[in-house]
CSV table of C-alpha atoms in Angstrom, one decimal:
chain,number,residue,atom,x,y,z
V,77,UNK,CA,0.0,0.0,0.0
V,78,UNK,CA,2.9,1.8,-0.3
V,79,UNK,CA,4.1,4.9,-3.1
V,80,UNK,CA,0.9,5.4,-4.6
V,81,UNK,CA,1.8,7.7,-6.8
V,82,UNK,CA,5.4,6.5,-8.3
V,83,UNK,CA,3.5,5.5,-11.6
V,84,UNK,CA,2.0,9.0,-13.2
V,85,UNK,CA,2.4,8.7,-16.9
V,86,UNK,CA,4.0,11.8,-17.2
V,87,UNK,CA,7.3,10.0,-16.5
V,88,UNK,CA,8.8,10.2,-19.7
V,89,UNK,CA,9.3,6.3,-20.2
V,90,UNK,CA,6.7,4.1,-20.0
V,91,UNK,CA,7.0,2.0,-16.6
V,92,UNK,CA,7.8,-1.6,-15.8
V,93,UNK,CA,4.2,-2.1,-14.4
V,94,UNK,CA,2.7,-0.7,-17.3
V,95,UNK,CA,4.4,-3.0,-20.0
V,96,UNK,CA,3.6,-5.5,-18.0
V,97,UNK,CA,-0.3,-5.4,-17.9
V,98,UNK,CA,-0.4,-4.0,-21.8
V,99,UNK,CA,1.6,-7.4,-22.1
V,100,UNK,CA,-1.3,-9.2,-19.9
V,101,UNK,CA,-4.1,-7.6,-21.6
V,102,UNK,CA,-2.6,-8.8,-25.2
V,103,UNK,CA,-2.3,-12.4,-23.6
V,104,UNK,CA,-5.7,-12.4,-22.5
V,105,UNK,CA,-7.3,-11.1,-25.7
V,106,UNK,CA,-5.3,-13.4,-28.1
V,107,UNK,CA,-6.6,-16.3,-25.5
V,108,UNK,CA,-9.9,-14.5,-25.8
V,109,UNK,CA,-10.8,-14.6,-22.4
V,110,UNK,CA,-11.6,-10.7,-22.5
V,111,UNK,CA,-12.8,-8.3,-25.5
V,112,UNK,CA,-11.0,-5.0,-25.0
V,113,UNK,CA,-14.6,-3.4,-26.1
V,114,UNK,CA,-15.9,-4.7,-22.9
V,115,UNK,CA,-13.0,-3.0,-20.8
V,116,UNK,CA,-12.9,0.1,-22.3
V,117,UNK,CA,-16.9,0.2,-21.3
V,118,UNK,CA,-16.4,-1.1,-17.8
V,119,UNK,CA,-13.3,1.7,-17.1
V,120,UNK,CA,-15.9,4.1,-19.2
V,121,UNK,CA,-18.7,4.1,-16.8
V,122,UNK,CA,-16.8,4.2,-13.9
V,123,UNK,CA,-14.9,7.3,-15.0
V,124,UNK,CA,-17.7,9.2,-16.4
V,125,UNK,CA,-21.1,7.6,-15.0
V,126,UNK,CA,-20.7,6.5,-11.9
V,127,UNK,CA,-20.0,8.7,-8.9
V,128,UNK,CA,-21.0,10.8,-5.9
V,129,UNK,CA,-23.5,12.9,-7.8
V,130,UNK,CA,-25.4,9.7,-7.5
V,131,UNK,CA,-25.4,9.7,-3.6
V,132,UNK,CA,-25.5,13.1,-3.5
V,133,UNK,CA,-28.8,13.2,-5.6
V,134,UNK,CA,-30.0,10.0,-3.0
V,135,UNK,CA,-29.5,12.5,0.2
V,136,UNK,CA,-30.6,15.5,-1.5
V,137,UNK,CA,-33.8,13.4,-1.9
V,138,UNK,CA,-33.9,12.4,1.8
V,139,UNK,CA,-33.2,15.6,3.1
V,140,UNK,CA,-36.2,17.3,0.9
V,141,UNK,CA,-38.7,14.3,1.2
V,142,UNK,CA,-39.8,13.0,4.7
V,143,UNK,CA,-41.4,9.9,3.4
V,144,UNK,CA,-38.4,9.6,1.0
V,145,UNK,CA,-36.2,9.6,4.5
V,146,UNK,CA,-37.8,7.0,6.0
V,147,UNK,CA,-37.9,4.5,2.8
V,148,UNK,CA,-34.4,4.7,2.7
V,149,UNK,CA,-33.5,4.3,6.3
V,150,UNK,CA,-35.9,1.4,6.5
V,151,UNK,CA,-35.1,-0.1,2.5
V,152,UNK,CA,-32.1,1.4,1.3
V,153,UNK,CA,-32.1,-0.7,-1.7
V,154,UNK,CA,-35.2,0.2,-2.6
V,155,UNK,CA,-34.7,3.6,-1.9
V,156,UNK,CA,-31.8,4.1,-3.8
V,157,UNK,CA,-32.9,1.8,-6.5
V,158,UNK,CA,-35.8,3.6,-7.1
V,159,UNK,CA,-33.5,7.3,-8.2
V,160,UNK,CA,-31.7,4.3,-10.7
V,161,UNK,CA,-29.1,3.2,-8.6
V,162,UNK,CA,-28.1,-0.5,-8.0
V,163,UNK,CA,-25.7,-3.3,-8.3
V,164,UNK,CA,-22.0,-4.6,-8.4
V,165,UNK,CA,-20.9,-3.5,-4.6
V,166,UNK,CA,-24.1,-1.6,-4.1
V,167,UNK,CA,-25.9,-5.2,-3.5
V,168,UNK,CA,-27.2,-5.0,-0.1
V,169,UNK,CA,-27.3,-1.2,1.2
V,170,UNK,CA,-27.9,0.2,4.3
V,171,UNK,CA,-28.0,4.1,5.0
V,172,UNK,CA,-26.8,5.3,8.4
V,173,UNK,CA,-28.4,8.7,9.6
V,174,UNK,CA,-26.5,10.7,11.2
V,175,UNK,CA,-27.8,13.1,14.2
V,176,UNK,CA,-26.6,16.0,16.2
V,177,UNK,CA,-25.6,13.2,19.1
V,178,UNK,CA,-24.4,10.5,16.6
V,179,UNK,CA,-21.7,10.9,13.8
V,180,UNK,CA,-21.0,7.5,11.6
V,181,UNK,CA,-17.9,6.9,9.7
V,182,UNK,CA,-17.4,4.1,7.0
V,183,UNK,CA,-14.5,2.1,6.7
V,184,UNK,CA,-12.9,-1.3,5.6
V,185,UNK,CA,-10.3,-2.8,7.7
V,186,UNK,CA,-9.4,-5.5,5.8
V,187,UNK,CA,-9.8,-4.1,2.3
V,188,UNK,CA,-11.8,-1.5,0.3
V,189,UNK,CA,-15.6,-2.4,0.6
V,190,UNK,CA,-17.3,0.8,-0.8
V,191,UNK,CA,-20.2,1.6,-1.7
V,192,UNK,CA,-19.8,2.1,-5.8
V,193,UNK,CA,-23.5,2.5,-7.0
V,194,UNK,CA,-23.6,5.9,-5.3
V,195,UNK,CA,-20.2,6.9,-4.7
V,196,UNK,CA,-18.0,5.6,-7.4
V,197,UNK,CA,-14.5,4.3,-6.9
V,198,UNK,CA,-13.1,5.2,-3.6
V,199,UNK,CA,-10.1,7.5,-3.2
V,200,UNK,CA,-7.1,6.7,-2.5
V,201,UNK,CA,-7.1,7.4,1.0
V,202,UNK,CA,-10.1,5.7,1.9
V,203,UNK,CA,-7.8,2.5,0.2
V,204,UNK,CA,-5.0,3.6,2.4
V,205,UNK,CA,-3.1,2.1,5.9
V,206,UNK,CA,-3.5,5.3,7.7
V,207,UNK,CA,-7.3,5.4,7.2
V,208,UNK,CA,-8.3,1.6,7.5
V,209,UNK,CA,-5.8,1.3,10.4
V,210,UNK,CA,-6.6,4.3,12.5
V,211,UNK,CA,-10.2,5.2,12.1
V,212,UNK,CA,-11.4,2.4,14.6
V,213,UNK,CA,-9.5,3.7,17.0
V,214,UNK,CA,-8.8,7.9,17.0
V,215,UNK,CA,-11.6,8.3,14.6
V,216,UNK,CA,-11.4,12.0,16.0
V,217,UNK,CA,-7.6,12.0,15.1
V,218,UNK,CA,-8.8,10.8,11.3
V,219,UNK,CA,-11.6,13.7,11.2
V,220,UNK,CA,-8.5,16.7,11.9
V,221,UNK,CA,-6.8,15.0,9.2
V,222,UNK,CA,-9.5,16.2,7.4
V,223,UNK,CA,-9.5,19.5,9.4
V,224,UNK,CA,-13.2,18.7,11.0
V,225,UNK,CA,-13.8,18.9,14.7
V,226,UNK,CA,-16.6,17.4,16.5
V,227,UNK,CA,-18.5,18.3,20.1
V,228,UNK,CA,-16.4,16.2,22.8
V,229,UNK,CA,-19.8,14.8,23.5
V,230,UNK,CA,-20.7,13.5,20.2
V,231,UNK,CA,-20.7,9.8,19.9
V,232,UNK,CA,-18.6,8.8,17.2
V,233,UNK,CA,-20.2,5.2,15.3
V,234,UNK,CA,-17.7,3.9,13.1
V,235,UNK,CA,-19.0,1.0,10.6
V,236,UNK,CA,-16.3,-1.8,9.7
V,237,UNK,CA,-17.4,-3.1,6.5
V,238,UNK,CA,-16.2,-6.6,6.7
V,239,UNK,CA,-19.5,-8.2,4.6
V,240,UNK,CA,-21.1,-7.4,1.4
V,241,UNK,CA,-23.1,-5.1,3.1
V,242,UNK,CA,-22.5,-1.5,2.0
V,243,UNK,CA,-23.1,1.5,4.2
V,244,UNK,CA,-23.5,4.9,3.4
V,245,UNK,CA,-24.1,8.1,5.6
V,246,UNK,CA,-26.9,10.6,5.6
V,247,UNK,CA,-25.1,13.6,6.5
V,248,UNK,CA,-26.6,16.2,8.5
V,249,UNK,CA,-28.7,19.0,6.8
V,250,UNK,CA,-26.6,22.6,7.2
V,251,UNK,CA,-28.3,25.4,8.7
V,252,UNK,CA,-29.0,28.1,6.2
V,253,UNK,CA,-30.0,25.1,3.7
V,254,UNK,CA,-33.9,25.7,4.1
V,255,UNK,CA,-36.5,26.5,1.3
V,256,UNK,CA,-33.8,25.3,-1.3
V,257,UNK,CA,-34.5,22.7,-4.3
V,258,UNK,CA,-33.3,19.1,-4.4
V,259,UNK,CA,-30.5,20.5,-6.9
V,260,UNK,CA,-28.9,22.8,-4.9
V,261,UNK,CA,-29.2,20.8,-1.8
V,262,UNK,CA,-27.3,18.1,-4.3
V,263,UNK,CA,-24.8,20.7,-4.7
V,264,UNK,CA,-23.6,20.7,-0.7
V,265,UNK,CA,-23.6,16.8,-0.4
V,266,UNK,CA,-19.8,16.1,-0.6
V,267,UNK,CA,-18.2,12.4,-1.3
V,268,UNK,CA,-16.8,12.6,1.8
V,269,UNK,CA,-19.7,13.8,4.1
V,270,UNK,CA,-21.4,10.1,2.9
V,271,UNK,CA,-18.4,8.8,4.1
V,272,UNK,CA,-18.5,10.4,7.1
V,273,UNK,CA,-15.0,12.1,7.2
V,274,UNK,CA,-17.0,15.3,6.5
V,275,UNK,CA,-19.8,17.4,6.7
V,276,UNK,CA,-22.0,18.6,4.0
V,277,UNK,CA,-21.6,22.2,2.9
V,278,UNK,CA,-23.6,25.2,4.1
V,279,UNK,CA,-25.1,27.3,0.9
V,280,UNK,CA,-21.9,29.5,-0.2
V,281,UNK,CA,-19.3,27.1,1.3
V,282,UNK,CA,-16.5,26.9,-1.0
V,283,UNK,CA,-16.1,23.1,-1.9
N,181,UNK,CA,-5.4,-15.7,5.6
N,182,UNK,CA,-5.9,-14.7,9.4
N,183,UNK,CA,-2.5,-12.9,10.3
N,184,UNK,CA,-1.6,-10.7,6.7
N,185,UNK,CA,-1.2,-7.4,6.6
N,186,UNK,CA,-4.9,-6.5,5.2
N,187,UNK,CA,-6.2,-6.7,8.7
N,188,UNK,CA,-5.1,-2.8,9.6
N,189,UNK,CA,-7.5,-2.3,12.1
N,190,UNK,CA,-6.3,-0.5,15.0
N,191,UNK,CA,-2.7,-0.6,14.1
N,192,UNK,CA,-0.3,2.0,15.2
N,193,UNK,CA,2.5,3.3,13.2
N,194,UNK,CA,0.8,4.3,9.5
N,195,UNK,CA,0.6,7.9,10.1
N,196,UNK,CA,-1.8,10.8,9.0
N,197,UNK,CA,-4.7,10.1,6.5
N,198,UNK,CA,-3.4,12.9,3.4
N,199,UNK,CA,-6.3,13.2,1.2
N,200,UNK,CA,-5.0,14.0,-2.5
N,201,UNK,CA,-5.6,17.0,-4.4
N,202,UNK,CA,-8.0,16.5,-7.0
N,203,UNK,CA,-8.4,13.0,-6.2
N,204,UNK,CA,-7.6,11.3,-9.9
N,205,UNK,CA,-9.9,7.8,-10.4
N,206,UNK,CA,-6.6,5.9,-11.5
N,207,UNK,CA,-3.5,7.4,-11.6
N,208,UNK,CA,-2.0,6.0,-14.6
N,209,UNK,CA,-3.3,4.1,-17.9
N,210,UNK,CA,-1.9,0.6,-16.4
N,211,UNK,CA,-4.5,1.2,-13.5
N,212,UNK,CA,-7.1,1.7,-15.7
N,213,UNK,CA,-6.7,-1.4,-17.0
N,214,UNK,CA,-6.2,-3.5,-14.4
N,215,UNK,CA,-9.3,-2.5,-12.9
N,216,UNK,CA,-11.2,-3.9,-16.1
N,217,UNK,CA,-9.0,-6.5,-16.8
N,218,UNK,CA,-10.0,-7.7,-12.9
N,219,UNK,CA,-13.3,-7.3,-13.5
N,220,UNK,CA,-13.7,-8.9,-16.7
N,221,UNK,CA,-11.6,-12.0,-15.8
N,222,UNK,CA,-14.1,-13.4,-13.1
N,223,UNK,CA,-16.6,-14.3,-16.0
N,224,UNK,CA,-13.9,-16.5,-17.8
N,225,UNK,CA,-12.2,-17.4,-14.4
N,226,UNK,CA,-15.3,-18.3,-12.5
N,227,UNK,CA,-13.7,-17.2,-9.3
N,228,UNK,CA,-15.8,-15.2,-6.6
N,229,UNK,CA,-15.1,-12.1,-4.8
N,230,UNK,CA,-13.9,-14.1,-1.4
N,231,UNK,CA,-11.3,-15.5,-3.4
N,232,UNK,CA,-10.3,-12.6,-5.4
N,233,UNK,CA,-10.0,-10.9,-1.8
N,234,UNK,CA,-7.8,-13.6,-0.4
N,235,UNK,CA,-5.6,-13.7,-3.6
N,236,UNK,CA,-4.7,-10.3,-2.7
N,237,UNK,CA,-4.5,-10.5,0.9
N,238,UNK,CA,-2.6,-13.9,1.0
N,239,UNK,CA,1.2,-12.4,0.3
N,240,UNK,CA,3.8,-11.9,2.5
N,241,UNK,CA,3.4,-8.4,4.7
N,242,UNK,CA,6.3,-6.9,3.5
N,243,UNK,CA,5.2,-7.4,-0.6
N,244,UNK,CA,1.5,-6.6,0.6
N,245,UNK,CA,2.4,-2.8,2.1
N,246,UNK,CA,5.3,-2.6,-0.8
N,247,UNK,CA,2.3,-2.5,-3.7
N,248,UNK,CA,0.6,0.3,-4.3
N,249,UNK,CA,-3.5,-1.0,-4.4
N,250,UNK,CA,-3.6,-1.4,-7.7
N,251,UNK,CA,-0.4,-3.3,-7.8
N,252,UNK,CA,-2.1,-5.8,-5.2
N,253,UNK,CA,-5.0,-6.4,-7.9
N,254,UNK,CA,-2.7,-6.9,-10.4
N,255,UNK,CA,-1.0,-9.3,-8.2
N,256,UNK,CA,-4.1,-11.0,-7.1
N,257,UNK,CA,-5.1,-11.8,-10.5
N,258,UNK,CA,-2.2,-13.0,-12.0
N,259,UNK,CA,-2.2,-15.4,-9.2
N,260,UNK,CA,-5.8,-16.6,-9.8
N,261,UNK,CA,-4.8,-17.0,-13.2
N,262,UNK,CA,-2.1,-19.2,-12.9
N,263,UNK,CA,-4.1,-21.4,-10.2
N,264,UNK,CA,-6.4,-22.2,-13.1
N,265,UNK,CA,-4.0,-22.5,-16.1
N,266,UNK,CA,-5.7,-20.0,-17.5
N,267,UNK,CA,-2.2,-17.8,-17.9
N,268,UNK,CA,1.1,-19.4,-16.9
N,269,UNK,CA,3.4,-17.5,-14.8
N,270,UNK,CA,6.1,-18.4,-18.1
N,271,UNK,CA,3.8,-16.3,-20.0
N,272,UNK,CA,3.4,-13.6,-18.0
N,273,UNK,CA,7.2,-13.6,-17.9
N,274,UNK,CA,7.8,-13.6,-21.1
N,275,UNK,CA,4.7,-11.3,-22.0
N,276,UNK,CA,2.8,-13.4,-24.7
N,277,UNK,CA,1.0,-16.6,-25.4
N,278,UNK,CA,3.2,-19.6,-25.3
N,279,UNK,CA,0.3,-22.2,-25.5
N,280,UNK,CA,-3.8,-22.3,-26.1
N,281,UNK,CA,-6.0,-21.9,-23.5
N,282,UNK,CA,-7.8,-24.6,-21.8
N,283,UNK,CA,-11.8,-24.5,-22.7
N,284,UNK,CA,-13.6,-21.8,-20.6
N,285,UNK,CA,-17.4,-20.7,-20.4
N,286,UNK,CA,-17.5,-17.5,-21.2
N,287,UNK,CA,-16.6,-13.7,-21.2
N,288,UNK,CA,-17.7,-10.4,-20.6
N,289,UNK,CA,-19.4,-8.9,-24.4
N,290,UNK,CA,-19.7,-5.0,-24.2
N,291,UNK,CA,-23.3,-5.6,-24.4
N,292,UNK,CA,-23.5,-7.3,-21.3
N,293,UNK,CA,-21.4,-4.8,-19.3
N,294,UNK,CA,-24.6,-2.4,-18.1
N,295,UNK,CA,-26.5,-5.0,-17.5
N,296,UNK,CA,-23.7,-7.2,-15.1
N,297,UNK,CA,-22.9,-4.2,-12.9
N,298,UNK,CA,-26.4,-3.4,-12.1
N,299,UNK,CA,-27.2,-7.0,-11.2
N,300,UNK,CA,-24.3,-7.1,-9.3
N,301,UNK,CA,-23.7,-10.2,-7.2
N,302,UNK,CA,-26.0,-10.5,-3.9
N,303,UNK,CA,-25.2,-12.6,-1.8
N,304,UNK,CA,-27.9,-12.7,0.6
N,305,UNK,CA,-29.2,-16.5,0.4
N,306,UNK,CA,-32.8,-18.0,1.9
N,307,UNK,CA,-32.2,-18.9,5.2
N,308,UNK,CA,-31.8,-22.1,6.1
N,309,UNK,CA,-32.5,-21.7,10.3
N,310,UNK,CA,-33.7,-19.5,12.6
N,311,UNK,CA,-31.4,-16.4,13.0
N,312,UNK,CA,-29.7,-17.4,16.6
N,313,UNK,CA,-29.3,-14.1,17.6
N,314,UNK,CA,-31.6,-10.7,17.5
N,315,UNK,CA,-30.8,-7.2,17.9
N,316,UNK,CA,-30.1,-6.0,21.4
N,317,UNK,CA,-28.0,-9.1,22.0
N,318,UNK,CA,-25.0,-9.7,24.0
N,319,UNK,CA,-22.6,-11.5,22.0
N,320,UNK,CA,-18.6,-12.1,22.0
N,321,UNK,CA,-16.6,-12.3,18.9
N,322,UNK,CA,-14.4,-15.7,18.9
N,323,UNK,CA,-10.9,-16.0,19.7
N,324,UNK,CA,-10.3,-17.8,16.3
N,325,UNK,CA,-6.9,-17.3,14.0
N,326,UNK,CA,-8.0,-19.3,11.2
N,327,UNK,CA,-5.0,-20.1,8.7
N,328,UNK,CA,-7.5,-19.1,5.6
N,329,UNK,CA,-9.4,-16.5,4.3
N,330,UNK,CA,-11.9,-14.7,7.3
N,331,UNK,CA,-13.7,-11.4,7.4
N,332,UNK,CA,-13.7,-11.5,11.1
N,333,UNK,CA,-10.9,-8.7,11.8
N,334,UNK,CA,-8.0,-9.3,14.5
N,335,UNK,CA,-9.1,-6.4,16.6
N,336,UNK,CA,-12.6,-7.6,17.9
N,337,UNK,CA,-11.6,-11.1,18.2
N,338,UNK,CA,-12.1,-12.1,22.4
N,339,UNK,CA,-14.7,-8.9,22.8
N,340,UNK,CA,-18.0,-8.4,23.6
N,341,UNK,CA,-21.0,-6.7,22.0
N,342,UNK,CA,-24.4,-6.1,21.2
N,343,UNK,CA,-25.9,-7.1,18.2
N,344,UNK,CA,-27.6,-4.4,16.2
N,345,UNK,CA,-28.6,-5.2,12.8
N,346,UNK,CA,-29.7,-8.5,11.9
N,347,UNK,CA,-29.4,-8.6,7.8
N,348,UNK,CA,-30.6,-12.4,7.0
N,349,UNK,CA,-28.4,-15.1,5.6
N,350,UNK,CA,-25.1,-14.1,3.4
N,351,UNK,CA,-23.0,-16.3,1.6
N,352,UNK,CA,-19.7,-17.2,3.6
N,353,UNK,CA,-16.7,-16.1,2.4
N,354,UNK,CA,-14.2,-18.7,4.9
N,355,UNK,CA,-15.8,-20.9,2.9
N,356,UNK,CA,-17.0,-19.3,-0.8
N,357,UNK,CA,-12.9,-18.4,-0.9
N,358,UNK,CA,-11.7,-21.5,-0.6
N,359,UNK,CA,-14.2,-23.4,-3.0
N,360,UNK,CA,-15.8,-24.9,-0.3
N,361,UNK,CA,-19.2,-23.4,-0.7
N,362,UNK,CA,-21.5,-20.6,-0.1
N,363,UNK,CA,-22.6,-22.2,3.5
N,364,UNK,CA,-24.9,-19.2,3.9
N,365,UNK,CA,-25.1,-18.5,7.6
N,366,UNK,CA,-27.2,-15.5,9.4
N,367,UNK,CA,-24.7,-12.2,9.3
N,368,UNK,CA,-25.4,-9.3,11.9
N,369,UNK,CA,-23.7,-6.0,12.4
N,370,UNK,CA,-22.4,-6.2,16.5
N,371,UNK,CA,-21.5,-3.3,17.7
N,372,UNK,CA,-18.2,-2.2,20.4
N,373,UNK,CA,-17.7,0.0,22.8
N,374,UNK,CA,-14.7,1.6,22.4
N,375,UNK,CA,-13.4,1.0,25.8
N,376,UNK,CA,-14.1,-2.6,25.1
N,377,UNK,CA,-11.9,-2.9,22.3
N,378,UNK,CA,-8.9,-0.7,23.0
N,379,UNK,CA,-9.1,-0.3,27.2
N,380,UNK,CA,-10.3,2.1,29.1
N,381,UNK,CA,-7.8,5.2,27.3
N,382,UNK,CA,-10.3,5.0,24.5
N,383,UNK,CA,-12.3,7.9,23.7
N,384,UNK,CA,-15.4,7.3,25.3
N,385,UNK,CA,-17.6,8.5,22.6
N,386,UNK,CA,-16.2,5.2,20.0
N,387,UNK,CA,-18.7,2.5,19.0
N,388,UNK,CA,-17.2,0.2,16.6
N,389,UNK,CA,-19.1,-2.0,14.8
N,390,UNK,CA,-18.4,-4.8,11.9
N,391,UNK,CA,-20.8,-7.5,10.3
N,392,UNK,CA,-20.5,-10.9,11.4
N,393,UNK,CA,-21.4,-14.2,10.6
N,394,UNK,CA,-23.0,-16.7,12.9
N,395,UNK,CA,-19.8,-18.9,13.2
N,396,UNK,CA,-17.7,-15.8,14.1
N,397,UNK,CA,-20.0,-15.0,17.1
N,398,UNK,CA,-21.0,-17.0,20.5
N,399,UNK,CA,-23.3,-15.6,23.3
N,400,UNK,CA,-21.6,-13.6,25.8
């Protein structure tokens, strides 16, 4: 998990790793085992489809819609399923609300279970040893990494994702966030408040 | 396996989380197509996702924390490859096909890709007993170290909890990764205190939770 960044392309010679899988990927056409069609689609809607807009959208819907809220809290596949958003590591949902008392944070210890239907790929970090190893235990010490300070009296619920359950947090609504449409409450969702190593914006935050 | 380096919870010594400026999906073309190439290659390979995880976990600690995550994918499925014949490790040496492959089922057509990742793979299954346990539960995590894959993460194992969600019967991965079956079994999320988990210098605010299958649990 180490030097995550030692392979940009802009290195002026193409690297050992990445001779290597344009090597595999040959092999494994020429065997026929994979049509490159099929992986330029996969990488294609991952890059350009998929992401936190989709979430975003999901709590923008909960925080306008009370009945909405509840559908989701109570069937979040159905919930989220029901804005278009399903499947491969999205399979069994579960939305975790928080509260002024109550702050959840997602994690996975032991790998990178994430929640791709509505938030994409994870980032790096979330990937990372720092994160998986530490949040369990200082999860306050993670959230000033990420320059956010809770009450002392908050209860901090952090959710190991260890199955193929798939959690993601309903962030608080921000004060000052009243009156406004779905759209622009979309707008102050951030990735990482549904992760729960933010918060969601108030209305002229700066992202 | 039970004792790699993947199981990070609660370990001291990996420093700050540093978030990365604009955040980049993949962070070079190889990445890119690893990722596919991963995905793809479990239709042909007819491997499952418990034992594409323990392909990746199951390397020594100092090769696992060397790779970058990608890296470990990549790893990971050239291993699963070369289990199955599918790709010899002579060919991935020498970087092209030195013999035919062996008959397979099938791969991923571009036309099936939108369809595949919406489906997705559940892995909730009917269940087959009563759920022993119900929310509000006191149960203890078992001392267990098995020597293959588990989800059950080093840092509850011996501690008490309560169980809080109860989410029917899932597909076990001990088992699923090792070809051994699905041996669905009732999964909960149990939650920790804390001070249960890490004594009592633990911020007293922490509740930890993770899901948990039946036979990682016994009442407490």
């Amino acid at each position: 998990m180490a030097h995550e960044h030692d392979h940009d392309e802009e290195h002026s010679e193409l690297s050992e790793t990445q001779l290597r899988v344009r090597a595999l990927e040959t092999i494994l056409t020429e065997k026929g085992y994979v049509d490159p069609a099929a992986l330029d689609l996969l990488i294609e809607t991952y890059e350009t489809k998929v992401g936190p807009r989709n979430g975003a959208r999901v709590v923008a819907k909960a925080w306008s819609d009370p009945a909405y809220r509840a559908w989701l809290l109570e069937d979040a596949n159905a919930a989220i399923a029901s804005v278009g958003y399903a499947g491969r590591q999205g399979e069994h949902m579960v939305v975790l609300e928080n509260t002024p008392k109550r702050h959840n944070m997602v994690v996975c210890t032991l790998c990178s279970c994430y929640p791709w239907p509505v938030l994409g790929l994870p980032p790096v970090w979330y990937k990372s040893a720092p994160y998986r190893s530490r949040v369990v235990l200082e999860p306050r010490g993670v959230l000033r990494d990420f320059g956010v300070e809770l009450p002392a009296e908050t209860e901090i619920r952090v959710w190991d994702s260890t199955s193929e359950v798939r959690y993601l947090v309903l962030p608080l609504r921000p004060e000052g966030s009243a009156g406004l449409s779905e759209d622009a409450l979309a707008e102050l969702v951030t990735r990482n408040s549904m992760i729960g190593t933010g918060l969601a914006k108030r209305p002229g935050e700066p992202a | 396996m039970t004792e790699g380096a993947h199981d990070m919870g609660g370990v001291r010594g990996y420093g700050k989380v540093v978030p990365e400026p604009n955040e980049p999906m993949f962070h070079a073309e190889w990445e890119r197509r690893a990722f596919a190439l991963t995905l793809a290659m479990a239709k042909p390979g007819e491997w499952n996702i418990d034992m594409s995880r323990a392909a990746r976990e199951n390397r020594p600690p100092e090769d696992y924390l060397a790779k970058s995550y990608y890296e470990i994918w990549l790893a990971g499925l050239e291993q699963l490859m070369a289990e199955r014949g599918l790709v010899g490790r002579d060919e991935l040496e020498a970087g092209r096909v030195l013999r035919p492959p062996p008959p397979f089922k099938d791969r991923l057509s571009p036309e099936d890709v939108a369809q595949v990742l919406y489906r997705g793979a559940p892995t909730g299954r009917a269940p087959n007993a009563p759920a022993r346990f119900k929310a509000g539960d006191r149960v203890r995590a078992r001392n267990i170290a098995p020597a293959t894959h588990t989800r059950l993460p080093r840092y509850v194992r011996g501690h008490a909890g309560v169980v809080e969600l109860v989410h029917g019967c899932h597909v076990f991965p001990d088992s699923n990764a090792l070809g051994a079956g699905e041996n669905p079994q009732w999964l909960y999320t149990v939650c920790f205190d804390g001070t249960e988990l890490w004594g009592p210098g633990a911020d007293p605010t922490l509740k930890v939770s993770v899901d948990a299958w039946d036979a990682y649990l016994e009442p407490a």
